[in-house]
C-alpha positions as a printed Julia matrix, in Angstrom:
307×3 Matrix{Float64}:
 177.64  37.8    -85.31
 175.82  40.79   -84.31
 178.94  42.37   -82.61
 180.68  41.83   -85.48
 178.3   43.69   -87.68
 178.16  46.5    -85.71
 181.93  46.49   -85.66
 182.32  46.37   -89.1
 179.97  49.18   -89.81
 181.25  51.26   -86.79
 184.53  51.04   -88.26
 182.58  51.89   -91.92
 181.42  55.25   -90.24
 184.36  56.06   -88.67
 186.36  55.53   -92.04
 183.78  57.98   -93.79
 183.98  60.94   -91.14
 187.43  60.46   -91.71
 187.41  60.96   -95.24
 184.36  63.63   -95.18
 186.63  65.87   -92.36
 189.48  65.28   -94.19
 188.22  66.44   -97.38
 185.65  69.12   -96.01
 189.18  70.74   -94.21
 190.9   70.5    -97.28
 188.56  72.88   -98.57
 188.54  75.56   -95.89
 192.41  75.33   -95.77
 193.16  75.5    -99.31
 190.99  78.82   -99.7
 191.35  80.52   -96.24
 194.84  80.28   -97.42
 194.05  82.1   -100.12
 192.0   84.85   -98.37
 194.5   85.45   -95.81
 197.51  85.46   -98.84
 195.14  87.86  -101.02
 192.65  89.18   -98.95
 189.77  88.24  -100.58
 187.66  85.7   -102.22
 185.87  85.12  -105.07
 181.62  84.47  -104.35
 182.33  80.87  -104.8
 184.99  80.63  -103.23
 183.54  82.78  -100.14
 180.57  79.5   -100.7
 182.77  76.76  -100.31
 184.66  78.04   -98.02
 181.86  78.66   -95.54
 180.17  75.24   -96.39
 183.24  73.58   -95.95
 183.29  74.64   -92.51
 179.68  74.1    -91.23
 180.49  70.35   -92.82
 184.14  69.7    -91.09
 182.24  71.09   -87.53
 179.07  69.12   -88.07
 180.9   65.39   -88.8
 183.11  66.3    -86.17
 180.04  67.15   -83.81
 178.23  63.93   -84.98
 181.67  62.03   -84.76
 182.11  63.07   -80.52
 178.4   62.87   -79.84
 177.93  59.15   -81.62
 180.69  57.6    -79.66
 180.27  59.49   -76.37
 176.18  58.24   -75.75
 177.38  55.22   -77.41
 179.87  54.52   -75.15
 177.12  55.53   -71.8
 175.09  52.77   -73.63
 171.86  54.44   -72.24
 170.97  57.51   -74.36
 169.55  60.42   -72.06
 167.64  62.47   -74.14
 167.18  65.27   -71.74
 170.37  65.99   -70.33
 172.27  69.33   -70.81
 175.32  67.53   -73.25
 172.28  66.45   -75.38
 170.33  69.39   -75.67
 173.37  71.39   -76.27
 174.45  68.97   -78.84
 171.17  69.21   -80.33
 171.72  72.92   -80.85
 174.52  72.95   -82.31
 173.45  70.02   -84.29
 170.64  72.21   -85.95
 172.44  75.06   -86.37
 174.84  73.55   -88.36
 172.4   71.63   -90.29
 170.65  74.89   -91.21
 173.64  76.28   -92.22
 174.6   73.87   -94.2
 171.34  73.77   -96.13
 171.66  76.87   -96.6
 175.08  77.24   -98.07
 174.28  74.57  -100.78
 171.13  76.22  -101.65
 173.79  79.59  -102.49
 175.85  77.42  -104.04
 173.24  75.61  -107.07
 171.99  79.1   -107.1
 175.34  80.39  -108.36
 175.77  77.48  -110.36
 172.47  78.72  -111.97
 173.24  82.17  -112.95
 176.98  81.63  -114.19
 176.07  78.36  -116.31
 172.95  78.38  -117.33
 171.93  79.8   -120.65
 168.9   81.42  -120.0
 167.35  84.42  -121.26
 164.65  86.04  -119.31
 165.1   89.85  -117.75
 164.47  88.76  -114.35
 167.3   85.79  -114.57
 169.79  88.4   -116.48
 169.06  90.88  -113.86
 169.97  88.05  -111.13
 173.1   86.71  -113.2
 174.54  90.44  -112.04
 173.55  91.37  -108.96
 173.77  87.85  -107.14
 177.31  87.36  -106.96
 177.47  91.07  -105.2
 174.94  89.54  -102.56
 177.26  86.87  -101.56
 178.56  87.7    -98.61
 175.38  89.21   -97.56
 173.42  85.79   -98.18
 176.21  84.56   -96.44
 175.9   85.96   -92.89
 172.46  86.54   -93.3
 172.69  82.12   -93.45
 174.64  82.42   -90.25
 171.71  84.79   -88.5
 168.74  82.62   -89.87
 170.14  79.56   -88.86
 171.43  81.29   -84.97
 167.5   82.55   -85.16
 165.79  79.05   -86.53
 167.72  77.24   -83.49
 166.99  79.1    -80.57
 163.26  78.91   -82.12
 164.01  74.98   -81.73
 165.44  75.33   -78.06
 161.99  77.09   -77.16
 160.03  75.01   -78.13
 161.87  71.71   -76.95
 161.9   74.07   -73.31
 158.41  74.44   -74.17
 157.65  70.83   -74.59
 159.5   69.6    -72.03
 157.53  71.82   -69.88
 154.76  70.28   -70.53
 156.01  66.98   -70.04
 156.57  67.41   -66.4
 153.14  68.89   -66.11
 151.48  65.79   -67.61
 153.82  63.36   -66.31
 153.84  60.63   -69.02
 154.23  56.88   -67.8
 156.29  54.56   -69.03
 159.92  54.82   -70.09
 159.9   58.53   -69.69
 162.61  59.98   -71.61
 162.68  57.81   -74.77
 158.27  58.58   -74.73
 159.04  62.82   -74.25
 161.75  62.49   -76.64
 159.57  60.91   -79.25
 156.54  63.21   -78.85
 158.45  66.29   -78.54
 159.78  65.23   -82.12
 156.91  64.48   -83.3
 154.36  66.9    -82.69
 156.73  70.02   -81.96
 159.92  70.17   -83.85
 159.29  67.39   -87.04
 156.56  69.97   -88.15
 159.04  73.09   -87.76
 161.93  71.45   -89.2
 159.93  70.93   -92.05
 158.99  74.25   -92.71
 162.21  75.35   -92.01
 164.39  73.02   -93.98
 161.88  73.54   -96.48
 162.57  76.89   -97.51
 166.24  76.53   -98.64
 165.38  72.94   -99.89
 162.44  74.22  -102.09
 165.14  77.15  -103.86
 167.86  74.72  -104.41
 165.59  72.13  -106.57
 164.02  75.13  -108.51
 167.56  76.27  -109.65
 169.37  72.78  -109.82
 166.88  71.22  -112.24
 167.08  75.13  -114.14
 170.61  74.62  -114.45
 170.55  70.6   -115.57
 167.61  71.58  -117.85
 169.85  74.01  -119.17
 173.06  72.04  -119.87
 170.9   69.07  -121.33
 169.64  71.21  -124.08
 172.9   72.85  -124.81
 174.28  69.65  -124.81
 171.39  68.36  -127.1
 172.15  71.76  -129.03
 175.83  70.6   -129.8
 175.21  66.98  -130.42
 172.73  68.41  -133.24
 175.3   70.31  -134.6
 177.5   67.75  -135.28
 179.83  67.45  -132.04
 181.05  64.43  -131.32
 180.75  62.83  -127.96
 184.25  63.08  -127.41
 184.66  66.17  -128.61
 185.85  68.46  -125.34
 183.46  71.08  -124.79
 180.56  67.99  -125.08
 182.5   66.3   -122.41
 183.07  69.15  -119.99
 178.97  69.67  -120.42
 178.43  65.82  -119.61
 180.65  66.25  -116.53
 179.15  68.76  -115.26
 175.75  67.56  -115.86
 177.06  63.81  -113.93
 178.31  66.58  -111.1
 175.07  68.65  -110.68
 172.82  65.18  -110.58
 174.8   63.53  -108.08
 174.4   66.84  -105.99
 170.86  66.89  -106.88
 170.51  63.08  -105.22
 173.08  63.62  -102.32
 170.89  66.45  -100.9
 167.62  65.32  -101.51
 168.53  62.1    -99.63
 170.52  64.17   -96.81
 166.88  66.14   -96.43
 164.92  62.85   -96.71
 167.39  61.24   -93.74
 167.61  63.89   -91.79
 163.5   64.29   -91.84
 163.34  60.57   -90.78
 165.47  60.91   -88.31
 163.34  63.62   -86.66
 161.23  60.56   -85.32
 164.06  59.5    -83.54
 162.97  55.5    -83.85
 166.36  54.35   -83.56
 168.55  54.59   -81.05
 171.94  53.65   -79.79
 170.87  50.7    -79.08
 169.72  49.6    -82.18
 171.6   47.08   -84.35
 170.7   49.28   -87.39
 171.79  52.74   -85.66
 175.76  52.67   -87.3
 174.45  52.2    -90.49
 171.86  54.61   -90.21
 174.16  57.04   -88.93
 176.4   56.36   -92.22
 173.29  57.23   -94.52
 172.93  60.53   -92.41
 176.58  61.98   -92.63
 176.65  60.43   -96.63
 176.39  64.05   -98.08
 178.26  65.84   -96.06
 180.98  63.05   -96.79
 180.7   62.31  -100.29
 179.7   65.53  -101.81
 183.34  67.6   -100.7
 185.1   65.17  -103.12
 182.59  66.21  -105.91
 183.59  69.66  -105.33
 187.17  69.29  -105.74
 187.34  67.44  -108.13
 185.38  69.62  -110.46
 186.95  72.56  -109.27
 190.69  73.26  -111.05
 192.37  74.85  -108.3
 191.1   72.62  -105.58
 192.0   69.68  -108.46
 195.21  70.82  -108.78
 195.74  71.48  -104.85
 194.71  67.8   -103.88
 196.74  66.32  -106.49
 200.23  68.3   -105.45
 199.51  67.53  -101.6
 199.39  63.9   -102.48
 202.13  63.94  -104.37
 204.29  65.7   -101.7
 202.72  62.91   -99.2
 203.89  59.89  -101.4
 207.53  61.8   -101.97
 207.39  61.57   -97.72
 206.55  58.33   -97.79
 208.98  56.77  -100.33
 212.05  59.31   -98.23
């Protein structure tokens, strides 16, 4: 019964990296096609575009490394494949953070209706800084994890110093999570986490007003511009509650209580990669040419079907 259960929800997480890459390289195709047919990109674009990416490398990361130790059975935590997946793993996760935290920001100062200097004075410079917030992403995150490979060489250091008993790699692993790098994760993550709620609850707070605004007025429910402010309300909270939780799981898993092992680890490892999955399909469909994109490619892949 157990097998079976681990089967199932094996197959469960290989079904959603499947969709999550598939969608998440939709993305970067549909608009590096663009940039290399115009040149450029617009600043959300230029956004997607790069979270797309860190998302299609990180589920495909998580997708090699999950079935590789699971298929060793025992988990070495301190050989070279895992540190270096481990570094890769956080810079991408950094990244990633990041990028979303650009993204509700832009959200913020194109949307919302808000009249204060300092958030007109934002609303036209930011989308200049794009690029710029961009790479400087990519050298914070290239910074933050070689900050975590010193300290786990720092740890680990230690380790053989002090020569713990017991099951040796499983009791460094632990305590090198949780006294060195849960605490510098946290600060870390923090930072990007901490800007993304301020302007993703500015932005909802915004467009729940307006909305309340327009209902006042005497707009129906039904009436167009009402719904396109509902929908994007319904998109903005489910992005609100898929990052939270992806900061939340990815905090727990810092512990690193579970392992391979573990009849619970599949499942665990679905709650993990559940942003990164889910939250691609959000973006397209709310965005019209990535909308209109996914609906032609599907079309052209019945039409090759049905020939």
């Amino acid at each position: 019964m157990q097998a079976a259960l681990t089967a199932f929800f094996m197959f469960l997480f290989i079904l959603q990296t499947f969709l999550g890459i598939s969608a998440n390289g939709f993305i970067a195709l549909v608009l590096g096609r663009e940039w290399l047919q115009y040149g450029r990109l617009l600043p959300l674009d230029m956004i997607l575009i790069s979270l797309a990416a860190s998302r299609f490398c990180l589920q495909l990361l998580g997708l090699i490394h999950n079935f590789y130790y699971s298929a060793r059975v025992v988990e070495d935590s301190g050989n070279l494949g895992e540190q270096l997946f481990r570094l890769h793993w956080h810079f991408l996760n950094s990244a990633t953070f990041w990028f979303c935290t650009w993204l509700s920001i832009l959200f913020c100062v194109k949307i919302a209706n808000i009249t204060h200097p300092t958030f007109l004075w934002l609303k036209w410079r930011f989308p200049g800084w794009v690029p710029w917030l961009l790479l400087g992403s990519v050298l914070i995150s290239f910074i933050t994890t070689l900050l975590f490979f010193w300290v786990n060489d720092f740890a680990y250091q230690e380790f053989l110093i002090r020569k713990f008993s017991g099951n040796m790699t499983y009791e460094w692993n632990t305590t090198i999570e949780i006294n060195y790098l849960l605490p510098l994760k946290l600060a870390i993550w923090s930072i990007p986490c901490s800007v993304f709620l301020v302007s993703i609850m500015l932005l909802i707070n915004s467009l729940r007003r307006h909305a309340q605004r327009m209902e006042h007025n005497g707009h129906s429910l039904q009436d167009p511009s009402t719904q396109a402010h509902i929908r994007a309300l319904k998109s903005l909270i489910s992005f609100l509650i898929l990052y939270v939780l992806s900061f939340l799981f990815l905090t727990v898993d810092a512990i690193k209580f579970m392992t391979v092992q573990n009849e619970f680890y599949w499942p665990w490892q679905i709650a993990i990669y559940l942003c990164v999955s889910v939250h691609p399909f959000i973006l397209i469909f709310s965005n019209l040419k990535l909308q209109s994109m996914f609906w032609q490619l599907l079309l052209l892949a019945r039409g090759f079907w049905v020939a």
